[in-house]
Each structure stands twice: as structure tokens, then as C-alpha cells.
């Protein structure tokens, strides 16, 4: 029980430090906002290590973080090949195609009442379809390589991006549009100078939602057919062969990729929509 006792003591100490930092007058400063989640995450890892070692949990059920870290270091070539296949080829290409086509479709819908009444209800219907029902069909259409995973990602990200962009284009009120009309501004000028800037918070909301869906879609699609590489393929085969440490290493890579992807979109959003109230007061 030595490992378990040490882990519990460390976790309680880290909890007390976090509570003290949260109650201090420096709680809203950037260093404290960075330290608190890092300390909390570190304490969970230590508690995880202590529970596994102290209770003698089999690594087939739950490997210790140190074992996962060792597997991560010794399997970087496999992890990189899987990352390239799933994230760089499948998720990112599908994300770019899906978001760009949704953005163009939103502008077309904004110009056409027929498309507004016809396409948006269909979009809501398709968005509600489960990925496990769509993925096998798209894999059979586009093959087992990354193209079918990109197709699944396109379907998953298209309609959240479309709905958010359409809503953003409707954000300007009649007075603002009338003002542009008094300046003899045409549709394109009004779109680029008024409506698209006003829609940017909604556009980036769609991009952030799509960023989380893209990686999920690419990984899940690999369960239904994949070459001998890819995160979903490796997780599926790793569970079957009881290589749970490699499975957790893949999950760690996926978490890093997803967090980095979402963070990059959020940073771009902050630079583009610095004028919006949601961005004010952020360090």
C-alpha cells in the first residue's frame, strides 16, 4: 500500500494547493490559470499510478501511466505512422473540405429562400444520423484508405459548420443593412464589409465544433475498414491482442492532436474576432 499512500498524499496536497490558488488574489492571472490545470492533471496521473501499483491491477485491465509513457517512447515510429494516416490525411483533409464547402453553401443559402427552406431541414436530418451507420457505407464507396475517412469527416463537420455560418450571416440587423444600402453598397460589399465580419464568432464556433468532430470521425471510421495503420485500426487491434498500453498511447496521441487542433482554431479566432465581447479581457 506504499504506492497508494504516497499517491493519496500527493493528490490531497495538490488539491489543497489548487484550492489555495483559486482563492488567492492572483487567481485570475495567467500563471495561476496555467498552473492549476497542470497541477490537477499531474495529481490525477500520480493517483492513477498509485492505484494501479498499490492495488496490483493487471496491466491488461489498466496499465500504469509509467508503462504507457514507456510504450509511447518505444513506439514513436508506429504512433507517427498512425498519426499521419488518421490526423494529417483523414481528419485534416476532411475538415478542410467539409468546412470550406459548408461555408460556400451557407452563402448560397443566404441568397436563396428556396435553399433555406429545402437544404437546412435536410441538413438537420443528416446531422442526426449516427456515425456508425454512415461510416460503413462511405468505406464501401471510397475504399479502405484515408479517402473514406475524409468522407466521413466531411459528413460530420459539414452541417454544424453550415448551421453556424447561416446563423452568423443573419446577425446583422435591418438598420445596419439599411445603412450600407444608403452608401450604395451592393451585395458583395455588404457581405464582405458587414455581414461576414459580424458572422465570424459564429463561423469560428462552427470551426471549433468541427475540430472536435473531425478526429472522432476519422478514428471511428477506421473501425469499419482500414489499411494496416491508423489510430482507429491500432486501437481496435490493440484491444484484441491485449496490448492495452499501446491503446492508451494512441489515446494520448489523439488527445494531444485534438487539443492542439482546437487550440490552434481558438488562437486564430482570438486574432480575428478580437473586437467581440467574448474576447475582451482575456490575457
PDB file of C-alpha atoms in Angstrom:
ATOM      1  CA  UNK A   1       0.000   0.000   0.000  1.00  0.00           C
ATOM      2  CA  UNK A   2       3.035   2.293  -0.062  1.00  0.00           C
ATOM      3  CA  UNK A   3       2.363   3.408  -3.636  1.00  0.00           C
ATOM      4  CA  UNK A   4      -1.291   4.046  -2.866  1.00  0.00           C
ATOM      5  CA  UNK A   5      -0.488   6.034   0.275  1.00  0.00           C
ATOM      6  CA  UNK A   6       2.067   8.223  -1.477  1.00  0.00           C
ATOM      7  CA  UNK A   7      -0.351   8.858  -4.336  1.00  0.00           C
ATOM      8  CA  UNK A   8      -3.187   9.813  -1.985  1.00  0.00           C
ATOM      9  CA  UNK A   9      -0.950  12.174  -0.006  1.00  0.00           C
ATOM     10  CA  UNK A  10       0.285  13.846  -3.192  1.00  0.00           C
ATOM     11  CA  UNK A  11      -3.265  14.149  -4.543  1.00  0.00           C
ATOM     12  CA  UNK A  12      -4.546  15.730  -1.313  1.00  0.00           C
ATOM     13  CA  UNK A  13      -1.579  18.129  -1.207  1.00  0.00           C
ATOM     14  CA  UNK A  14      -2.111  19.137  -4.857  1.00  0.00           C
ATOM     15  CA  UNK A  15      -5.821  19.618  -4.162  1.00  0.00           C
ATOM     16  CA  UNK A  16      -5.028  21.902  -1.227  1.00  0.00           C
ATOM     17  CA  UNK A  17      -2.591  23.945  -3.340  1.00  0.00           C
ATOM     18  CA  UNK A  18      -5.172  24.296  -6.109  1.00  0.00           C
ATOM     19  CA  UNK A  19      -7.831  25.450  -3.650  1.00  0.00           C
ATOM     20  CA  UNK A  20      -5.416  27.992  -2.182  1.00  0.00           C
ATOM     21  CA  UNK A  21      -4.502  29.284  -5.649  1.00  0.00           C
ATOM     22  CA  UNK A  22      -8.156  29.520  -6.669  1.00  0.00           C
ATOM     23  CA  UNK A  23      -8.939  31.587  -3.553  1.00  0.00           C
ATOM     24  CA  UNK A  24      -5.892  33.828  -3.788  1.00  0.00           C
ATOM     25  CA  UNK A  25      -5.982  37.328  -5.206  1.00  0.00           C
ATOM     26  CA  UNK A  26      -3.833  36.111  -8.097  1.00  0.00           C
ATOM     27  CA  UNK A  27      -6.404  33.515  -9.218  1.00  0.00           C
ATOM     28  CA  UNK A  28      -7.161  35.356 -12.467  1.00  0.00           C
ATOM     29  CA  UNK A  29      -3.544  35.838 -13.553  1.00  0.00           C
ATOM     30  CA  UNK A  30      -2.134  33.899 -16.476  1.00  0.00           C
ATOM     31  CA  UNK A  31       0.483  31.884 -14.481  1.00  0.00           C
ATOM     32  CA  UNK A  32      -2.121  30.673 -11.992  1.00  0.00           C
ATOM     33  CA  UNK A  33      -4.593  29.779 -14.751  1.00  0.00           C
ATOM     34  CA  UNK A  34      -1.815  27.666 -16.285  1.00  0.00           C
ATOM     35  CA  UNK A  35      -0.579  26.080 -13.046  1.00  0.00           C
ATOM     36  CA  UNK A  36      -3.997  24.969 -11.748  1.00  0.00           C
ATOM     37  CA  UNK A  37      -4.924  22.583 -14.635  1.00  0.00           C
ATOM     38  CA  UNK A  38      -1.341  21.293 -14.912  1.00  0.00           C
ATOM     39  CA  UNK A  39      -1.204  20.523 -11.198  1.00  0.00           C
ATOM     40  CA  UNK A  40      -4.648  18.943 -11.270  1.00  0.00           C
ATOM     41  CA  UNK A  41      -3.743  16.769 -14.261  1.00  0.00           C
ATOM     42  CA  UNK A  42      -0.419  15.768 -12.688  1.00  0.00           C
ATOM     43  CA  UNK A  43      -2.122  14.792  -9.444  1.00  0.00           C
ATOM     44  CA  UNK A  44      -4.573  12.574 -11.335  1.00  0.00           C
ATOM     45  CA  UNK A  45      -1.677  10.804 -13.070  1.00  0.00           C
ATOM     46  CA  UNK A  46       0.082  10.224  -9.740  1.00  0.00           C
ATOM     47  CA  UNK A  47      -3.165   8.926  -8.217  1.00  0.00           C
ATOM     48  CA  UNK A  48      -3.662   6.652 -11.246  1.00  0.00           C
ATOM     49  CA  UNK A  49      -0.096   5.296 -10.866  1.00  0.00           C
ATOM     50  CA  UNK A  50      -0.575   4.718  -7.147  1.00  0.00           C
ATOM     51  CA  UNK A  51      -3.910   2.962  -7.536  1.00  0.00           C
ATOM     52  CA  UNK A  52      -2.607   0.606 -10.228  1.00  0.00           C
ATOM     53  CA  UNK A  53       0.575  -0.273  -8.359  1.00  0.00           C
ATOM     54  CA  UNK A  54      -0.894  -0.228  -4.852  1.00  0.00           C
ATOM     55  CA  UNK A  55      -3.913  -2.385  -5.672  1.00  0.00           C
ATOM     56  CA  UNK A  56      -1.981  -4.635  -8.069  1.00  0.00           C
ATOM     57  CA  UNK A  57      -4.290  -4.010 -11.026  1.00  0.00           C
ATOM     58  CA  UNK A  58      -3.406  -6.097 -14.057  1.00  0.00           C
ATOM     59  CA  UNK A  59      -1.914  -4.087 -16.965  1.00  0.00           C
ATOM     60  CA  UNK A  60      -4.348  -5.924 -19.239  1.00  0.00           C
ATOM     61  CA  UNK A  61      -7.158  -4.071 -17.446  1.00  0.00           C
ATOM     62  CA  UNK A  62      -5.450  -0.745 -16.750  1.00  0.00           C
ATOM     63  CA  UNK A  63      -1.731  -0.076 -17.299  1.00  0.00           C
ATOM     64  CA  UNK A  64       0.086   2.460 -15.146  1.00  0.00           C
ATOM     65  CA  UNK A  65       0.938   5.850 -16.688  1.00  0.00           C
ATOM     66  CA  UNK A  66       4.639   4.997 -16.462  1.00  0.00           C
ATOM     67  CA  UNK A  67       4.057   1.882 -18.591  1.00  0.00           C
ATOM     68  CA  UNK A  68       2.075   3.917 -21.118  1.00  0.00           C
ATOM     69  CA  UNK A  69       4.877   6.503 -21.236  1.00  0.00           C
ATOM     70  CA  UNK A  70       7.461   3.778 -21.835  1.00  0.00           C
ATOM     71  CA  UNK A  71       5.355   2.320 -24.654  1.00  0.00           C
ATOM     72  CA  UNK A  72       4.955   5.809 -26.113  1.00  0.00           C
ATOM     73  CA  UNK A  73       8.732   6.312 -26.216  1.00  0.00           C
ATOM     74  CA  UNK A  74       9.477   2.899 -27.709  1.00  0.00           C
ATOM     75  CA  UNK A  75       6.677   3.037 -30.306  1.00  0.00           C
ATOM     76  CA  UNK A  76       7.128   6.509 -31.778  1.00  0.00           C
ATOM     77  CA  UNK A  77       7.510   5.123 -35.320  1.00  0.00           C
ATOM     78  CA  UNK A  78       4.161   3.300 -35.106  1.00  0.00           C
ATOM     79  CA  UNK A  79       2.452   6.247 -33.435  1.00  0.00           C
ATOM     80  CA  UNK A  80       3.759   8.689 -36.044  1.00  0.00           C
ATOM     81  CA  UNK A  81       2.575   6.490 -38.927  1.00  0.00           C
ATOM     82  CA  UNK A  82      -0.855   6.216 -37.308  1.00  0.00           C
ATOM     83  CA  UNK A  83      -0.948   9.966 -36.653  1.00  0.00           C
ATOM     84  CA  UNK A  84      -0.091  10.706 -40.282  1.00  0.00           C
ATOM     85  CA  UNK A  85      -2.725   8.320 -41.608  1.00  0.00           C
ATOM     86  CA  UNK A  86      -5.574   9.376 -39.310  1.00  0.00           C
ATOM     87  CA  UNK A  87      -4.967  13.030 -38.481  1.00  0.00           C
ATOM     88  CA  UNK A  88      -2.942  14.525 -41.331  1.00  0.00           C
ATOM     89  CA  UNK A  89      -4.611  12.599 -44.159  1.00  0.00           C
ATOM     90  CA  UNK A  90      -8.086  11.682 -42.941  1.00  0.00           C
ATOM     91  CA  UNK A  91      -9.126  14.252 -40.347  1.00  0.00           C
ATOM     92  CA  UNK A  92      -7.464  17.409 -41.686  1.00  0.00           C
ATOM     93  CA  UNK A  93      -8.375  16.848 -45.340  1.00  0.00           C
ATOM     94  CA  UNK A  94     -11.984  16.057 -44.442  1.00  0.00           C
ATOM     95  CA  UNK A  95     -12.095  19.039 -42.091  1.00  0.00           C
ATOM     96  CA  UNK A  96     -10.846  21.431 -44.778  1.00  0.00           C
ATOM     97  CA  UNK A  97     -13.178  20.100 -47.492  1.00  0.00           C
ATOM     98  CA  UNK A  98     -16.211  19.936 -45.214  1.00  0.00           C
ATOM     99  CA  UNK A  99     -15.803  23.365 -43.622  1.00  0.00           C
ATOM    100  CA  UNK A 100     -14.995  25.136 -46.889  1.00  0.00           C
ATOM    101  CA  UNK A 101     -17.918  23.579 -48.751  1.00  0.00           C
ATOM    102  CA  UNK A 102     -20.254  24.354 -45.822  1.00  0.00           C
ATOM    103  CA  UNK A 103     -19.106  27.978 -45.822  1.00  0.00           C
ATOM    104  CA  UNK A 104     -19.789  28.311 -49.565  1.00  0.00           C
ATOM    105  CA  UNK A 105     -23.152  26.559 -49.186  1.00  0.00           C
ATOM    106  CA  UNK A 106     -24.110  28.932 -46.358  1.00  0.00           C
ATOM    107  CA  UNK A 107     -23.528  31.953 -48.585  1.00  0.00           C
ATOM    108  CA  UNK A 108     -25.614  30.310 -51.324  1.00  0.00           C
ATOM    109  CA  UNK A 109     -28.402  29.590 -48.825  1.00  0.00           C
ATOM    110  CA  UNK A 110     -28.268  33.186 -47.647  1.00  0.00           C
ATOM    111  CA  UNK A 111     -29.015  34.293 -51.217  1.00  0.00           C
ATOM    112  CA  UNK A 112     -31.797  31.783 -51.851  1.00  0.00           C
ATOM    113  CA  UNK A 113     -35.008  31.382 -49.846  1.00  0.00           C
ATOM    114  CA  UNK A 114     -35.602  28.080 -51.665  1.00  0.00           C
ATOM    115  CA  UNK A 115     -32.315  26.627 -50.387  1.00  0.00           C
ATOM    116  CA  UNK A 116     -33.025  27.957 -46.911  1.00  0.00           C
ATOM    117  CA  UNK A 117     -36.308  26.056 -46.748  1.00  0.00           C
ATOM    118  CA  UNK A 118     -35.020  22.998 -48.573  1.00  0.00           C
ATOM    119  CA  UNK A 119     -31.418  22.358 -47.522  1.00  0.00           C
ATOM    120  CA  UNK A 120     -31.420  23.271 -43.826  1.00  0.00           C
ATOM    121  CA  UNK A 121     -34.107  20.715 -42.814  1.00  0.00           C
ATOM    122  CA  UNK A 122     -32.215  18.042 -44.755  1.00  0.00           C
ATOM    123  CA  UNK A 123     -29.018  19.169 -43.025  1.00  0.00           C
ATOM    124  CA  UNK A 124     -30.603  18.781 -39.601  1.00  0.00           C
ATOM    125  CA  UNK A 125     -31.789  15.305 -40.577  1.00  0.00           C
ATOM    126  CA  UNK A 126     -28.375  14.177 -41.839  1.00  0.00           C
ATOM    127  CA  UNK A 127     -26.614  15.695 -38.819  1.00  0.00           C
ATOM    128  CA  UNK A 128     -28.728  13.452 -36.575  1.00  0.00           C
ATOM    129  CA  UNK A 129     -27.635  10.249 -38.359  1.00  0.00           C
ATOM    130  CA  UNK A 130     -25.263   8.108 -36.232  1.00  0.00           C
ATOM    131  CA  UNK A 131     -21.699   7.850 -37.494  1.00  0.00           C
ATOM    132  CA  UNK A 132     -21.752   4.052 -37.063  1.00  0.00           C
ATOM    133  CA  UNK A 133     -24.471   3.927 -39.716  1.00  0.00           C
ATOM    134  CA  UNK A 134     -22.751   6.266 -42.170  1.00  0.00           C
ATOM    135  CA  UNK A 135     -19.152   5.066 -41.874  1.00  0.00           C
ATOM    136  CA  UNK A 136     -19.567   1.519 -43.301  1.00  0.00           C
ATOM    137  CA  UNK A 137     -21.382   2.901 -46.354  1.00  0.00           C
ATOM    138  CA  UNK A 138     -18.719   5.524 -47.073  1.00  0.00           C
ATOM    139  CA  UNK A 139     -15.931   2.988 -46.554  1.00  0.00           C
ATOM    140  CA  UNK A 140     -17.563   0.717 -49.137  1.00  0.00           C
ATOM    141  CA  UNK A 141     -17.858   3.663 -51.547  1.00  0.00           C
ATOM    142  CA  UNK A 142     -14.398   5.212 -51.175  1.00  0.00           C
ATOM    143  CA  UNK A 143     -12.266   2.216 -50.195  1.00  0.00           C
ATOM    144  CA  UNK A 144     -10.254   1.366 -47.107  1.00  0.00           C
ATOM    145  CA  UNK A 145      -7.608   4.098 -47.340  1.00  0.00           C
ATOM    146  CA  UNK A 146      -7.756   7.606 -45.881  1.00  0.00           C
ATOM    147  CA  UNK A 147     -10.192   8.897 -48.540  1.00  0.00           C
ATOM    148  CA  UNK A 148     -13.138   7.112 -46.932  1.00  0.00           C
ATOM    149  CA  UNK A 149     -12.190   8.532 -43.521  1.00  0.00           C
ATOM    150  CA  UNK A 150     -12.038  12.015 -45.012  1.00  0.00           C
ATOM    151  CA  UNK A 151     -15.508  11.449 -46.480  1.00  0.00           C
ATOM    152  CA  UNK A 152     -16.871  10.513 -43.054  1.00  0.00           C
ATOM    153  CA  UNK A 153     -15.305  13.662 -41.587  1.00  0.00           C
ATOM    154  CA  UNK A 154     -16.851  15.794 -44.359  1.00  0.00           C
ATOM    155  CA  UNK A 155     -20.324  14.471 -43.495  1.00  0.00           C
ATOM    156  CA  UNK A 156     -19.757  15.052 -39.772  1.00  0.00           C
ATOM    157  CA  UNK A 157     -18.419  18.622 -39.984  1.00  0.00           C
ATOM    158  CA  UNK A 158     -20.465  19.960 -42.903  1.00  0.00           C
ATOM    159  CA  UNK A 159     -23.784  20.629 -41.223  1.00  0.00           C
ATOM    160  CA  UNK A 160     -22.569  22.044 -37.868  1.00  0.00           C
ATOM    161  CA  UNK A 161     -20.427  24.456 -39.877  1.00  0.00           C
ATOM    162  CA  UNK A 162     -23.319  25.227 -42.242  1.00  0.00           C
ATOM    163  CA  UNK A 163     -25.844  25.962 -39.486  1.00  0.00           C
ATOM    164  CA  UNK A 164     -23.451  28.201 -37.556  1.00  0.00           C
ATOM    165  CA  UNK A 165     -22.428  30.166 -40.650  1.00  0.00           C
ATOM    166  CA  UNK A 166     -26.044  30.695 -41.763  1.00  0.00           C
ATOM    167  CA  UNK A 167     -26.939  31.903 -38.269  1.00  0.00           C
ATOM    168  CA  UNK A 168     -23.955  34.252 -38.271  1.00  0.00           C
ATOM    169  CA  UNK A 169     -24.918  35.777 -41.604  1.00  0.00           C
ATOM    170  CA  UNK A 170     -28.265  36.683 -40.070  1.00  0.00           C
ATOM    171  CA  UNK A 171     -26.729  38.503 -37.117  1.00  0.00           C
ATOM    172  CA  UNK A 172     -26.761  41.991 -38.631  1.00  0.00           C
ATOM    173  CA  UNK A 173     -29.964  43.934 -38.025  1.00  0.00           C
ATOM    174  CA  UNK A 174     -32.066  45.838 -40.540  1.00  0.00           C
ATOM    175  CA  UNK A 175     -30.665  49.224 -39.513  1.00  0.00           C
ATOM    176  CA  UNK A 176     -27.104  48.154 -40.301  1.00  0.00           C
ATOM    177  CA  UNK A 177     -28.132  46.757 -43.679  1.00  0.00           C
ATOM    178  CA  UNK A 178     -30.096  49.926 -44.483  1.00  0.00           C
ATOM    179  CA  UNK A 179     -27.030  51.995 -43.639  1.00  0.00           C
ATOM    180  CA  UNK A 180     -24.963  50.001 -46.148  1.00  0.00           C
ATOM    181  CA  UNK A 181     -27.728  50.496 -48.686  1.00  0.00           C
ATOM    182  CA  UNK A 182     -27.582  54.271 -48.224  1.00  0.00           C
ATOM    183  CA  UNK A 183     -23.885  54.060 -49.103  1.00  0.00           C
ATOM    184  CA  UNK A 184     -24.898  52.357 -52.390  1.00  0.00           C
ATOM    185  CA  UNK A 185     -23.180  49.144 -51.281  1.00  0.00           C
ATOM    186  CA  UNK A 186     -24.083  46.067 -53.306  1.00  0.00           C
ATOM    187  CA  UNK A 187     -24.481  42.521 -52.004  1.00  0.00           C
ATOM    188  CA  UNK A 188     -20.790  41.623 -52.266  1.00  0.00           C
ATOM    189  CA  UNK A 189     -19.662  44.803 -50.498  1.00  0.00           C
ATOM    190  CA  UNK A 190     -22.258  44.372 -47.760  1.00  0.00           C
ATOM    191  CA  UNK A 191     -21.264  40.730 -47.381  1.00  0.00           C
ATOM    192  CA  UNK A 192     -17.523  41.372 -47.089  1.00  0.00           C
ATOM    193  CA  UNK A 193     -17.641  44.630 -45.114  1.00  0.00           C
ATOM    194  CA  UNK A 194     -20.557  43.998 -42.756  1.00  0.00           C
ATOM    195  CA  UNK A 195     -22.125  40.565 -42.679  1.00  0.00           C
ATOM    196  CA  UNK A 196     -19.069  38.284 -42.785  1.00  0.00           C
ATOM    197  CA  UNK A 197     -17.213  40.201 -40.043  1.00  0.00           C
ATOM    198  CA  UNK A 198     -20.349  40.056 -37.890  1.00  0.00           C
ATOM    199  CA  UNK A 199     -20.663  36.329 -38.613  1.00  0.00           C
ATOM    200  CA  UNK A 200     -17.080  35.473 -37.613  1.00  0.00           C
ATOM    201  CA  UNK A 201     -17.884  34.460 -33.992  1.00  0.00           C
ATOM    202  CA  UNK A 202     -20.469  32.005 -35.323  1.00  0.00           C
ATOM    203  CA  UNK A 203     -18.127  30.780 -38.061  1.00  0.00           C
ATOM    204  CA  UNK A 204     -15.395  30.055 -35.520  1.00  0.00           C
ATOM    205  CA  UNK A 205     -17.906  28.368 -33.253  1.00  0.00           C
ATOM    206  CA  UNK A 206     -18.642  26.010 -36.134  1.00  0.00           C
ATOM    207  CA  UNK A 207     -14.932  25.533 -36.806  1.00  0.00           C
ATOM    208  CA  UNK A 208     -14.296  24.606 -33.165  1.00  0.00           C
ATOM    209  CA  UNK A 209     -17.180  22.139 -33.105  1.00  0.00           C
ATOM    210  CA  UNK A 210     -15.913  20.651 -36.363  1.00  0.00           C
ATOM    211  CA  UNK A 211     -12.368  20.404 -34.948  1.00  0.00           C
ATOM    212  CA  UNK A 212     -13.568  18.030 -32.222  1.00  0.00           C
ATOM    213  CA  UNK A 213     -15.794  16.029 -34.580  1.00  0.00           C
ATOM    214  CA  UNK A 214     -13.134  15.593 -37.269  1.00  0.00           C
ATOM    215  CA  UNK A 215     -10.754  13.480 -35.202  1.00  0.00           C
ATOM    216  CA  UNK A 216     -13.588  11.434 -33.715  1.00  0.00           C
ATOM    217  CA  UNK A 217     -14.987  10.715 -37.165  1.00  0.00           C
ATOM    218  CA  UNK A 218     -11.639   9.703 -38.645  1.00  0.00           C
ATOM    219  CA  UNK A 219     -10.841   7.329 -35.769  1.00  0.00           C
ATOM    220  CA  UNK A 220     -14.282   5.710 -35.640  1.00  0.00           C
ATOM    221  CA  UNK A 221     -14.358   5.268 -39.437  1.00  0.00           C
ATOM    222  CA  UNK A 222     -11.181   3.167 -39.225  1.00  0.00           C
ATOM    223  CA  UNK A 223     -13.065   0.573 -37.192  1.00  0.00           C
ATOM    224  CA  UNK A 224     -15.022  -0.311 -40.328  1.00  0.00           C
ATOM    225  CA  UNK A 225     -12.071  -0.829 -42.647  1.00  0.00           C
ATOM    226  CA  UNK A 226      -8.530   0.460 -42.802  1.00  0.00           C
ATOM    227  CA  UNK A 227      -5.072  -0.428 -44.089  1.00  0.00           C
ATOM    228  CA  UNK A 228      -2.603  -1.728 -41.521  1.00  0.00           C
ATOM    229  CA  UNK A 229      -2.120   1.677 -39.932  1.00  0.00           C
ATOM    230  CA  UNK A 230      -4.195   4.393 -38.322  1.00  0.00           C
ATOM    231  CA  UNK A 231      -5.280   5.250 -34.799  1.00  0.00           C
ATOM    232  CA  UNK A 232      -8.648   3.521 -35.027  1.00  0.00           C
ATOM    233  CA  UNK A 233      -7.067   0.430 -36.574  1.00  0.00           C
ATOM    234  CA  UNK A 234      -4.381   0.322 -33.874  1.00  0.00           C
ATOM    235  CA  UNK A 235      -6.859   0.769 -31.026  1.00  0.00           C
ATOM    236  CA  UNK A 236      -9.103  -1.968 -32.402  1.00  0.00           C
ATOM    237  CA  UNK A 237      -6.301  -4.474 -32.949  1.00  0.00           C
ATOM    238  CA  UNK A 238      -4.580  -3.475 -29.705  1.00  0.00           C
ATOM    239  CA  UNK A 239      -7.658  -4.317 -27.665  1.00  0.00           C
ATOM    240  CA  UNK A 240      -7.949  -7.626 -29.488  1.00  0.00           C
ATOM    241  CA  UNK A 241      -4.305  -8.523 -28.807  1.00  0.00           C
ATOM    242  CA  UNK A 242      -4.421  -7.197 -25.211  1.00  0.00           C
ATOM    243  CA  UNK A 243      -1.790  -4.523 -25.990  1.00  0.00           C
ATOM    244  CA  UNK A 244      -3.622  -2.068 -23.743  1.00  0.00           C
ATOM    245  CA  UNK A 245      -0.516   0.039 -23.122  1.00  0.00           C
ATOM    246  CA  UNK A 246      -0.282   0.757 -26.864  1.00  0.00           C
ATOM    247  CA  UNK A 247      -4.003   1.553 -26.934  1.00  0.00           C
ATOM    248  CA  UNK A 248      -3.521   4.144 -24.180  1.00  0.00           C
ATOM    249  CA  UNK A 249      -0.535   5.567 -26.036  1.00  0.00           C
ATOM    250  CA  UNK A 250      -2.740   6.018 -29.108  1.00  0.00           C
ATOM    251  CA  UNK A 251      -5.405   7.667 -26.949  1.00  0.00           C
ATOM    252  CA  UNK A 252      -2.758  10.024 -25.575  1.00  0.00           C
ATOM    253  CA  UNK A 253      -1.654  10.981 -29.098  1.00  0.00           C
ATOM    254  CA  UNK A 254      -5.288  11.530 -30.102  1.00  0.00           C
ATOM    255  CA  UNK A 255      -5.853  13.743 -27.059  1.00  0.00           C
ATOM    256  CA  UNK A 256      -2.754  15.803 -27.859  1.00  0.00           C
ATOM    257  CA  UNK A 257      -3.760  16.155 -31.514  1.00  0.00           C
ATOM    258  CA  UNK A 258      -7.337  17.110 -30.667  1.00  0.00           C
ATOM    259  CA  UNK A 259      -6.310  19.633 -28.018  1.00  0.00           C
ATOM    260  CA  UNK A 260      -3.674  21.175 -30.286  1.00  0.00           C
ATOM    261  CA  UNK A 261      -6.094  21.386 -33.209  1.00  0.00           C
ATOM    262  CA  UNK A 262      -8.808  23.010 -31.105  1.00  0.00           C
ATOM    263  CA  UNK A 263      -6.294  25.369 -29.502  1.00  0.00           C
ATOM    264  CA  UNK A 264      -4.973  26.480 -32.901  1.00  0.00           C
ATOM    265  CA  UNK A 265      -8.512  27.325 -34.064  1.00  0.00           C
ATOM    266  CA  UNK A 266      -9.171  29.188 -30.808  1.00  0.00           C
ATOM    267  CA  UNK A 267      -5.966  31.242 -31.225  1.00  0.00           C
ATOM    268  CA  UNK A 268      -6.938  32.197 -34.771  1.00  0.00           C
ATOM    269  CA  UNK A 269     -10.410  33.109 -33.515  1.00  0.00           C
ATOM    270  CA  UNK A 270      -8.919  35.394 -30.874  1.00  0.00           C
ATOM    271  CA  UNK A 271      -6.836  37.181 -33.513  1.00  0.00           C
ATOM    272  CA  UNK A 272      -9.726  37.563 -35.959  1.00  0.00           C
ATOM    273  CA  UNK A 273     -12.558  38.402 -33.527  1.00  0.00           C
ATOM    274  CA  UNK A 274     -10.574  40.499 -31.040  1.00  0.00           C
ATOM    275  CA  UNK A 275     -13.341  43.117 -31.195  1.00  0.00           C
ATOM    276  CA  UNK A 276     -16.052  40.741 -29.977  1.00  0.00           C
ATOM    277  CA  UNK A 277     -17.187  40.975 -26.302  1.00  0.00           C
ATOM    278  CA  UNK A 278     -16.337  37.296 -25.740  1.00  0.00           C
ATOM    279  CA  UNK A 279     -12.647  38.063 -26.417  1.00  0.00           C
ATOM    280  CA  UNK A 280     -12.340  41.146 -24.263  1.00  0.00           C
ATOM    281  CA  UNK A 281     -10.461  40.927 -21.011  1.00  0.00           C
ATOM    282  CA  UNK A 282      -8.558  37.756 -21.956  1.00  0.00           C
ATOM    283  CA  UNK A 283      -4.850  37.818 -21.168  1.00  0.00           C
TER     284      UNK A 283
END
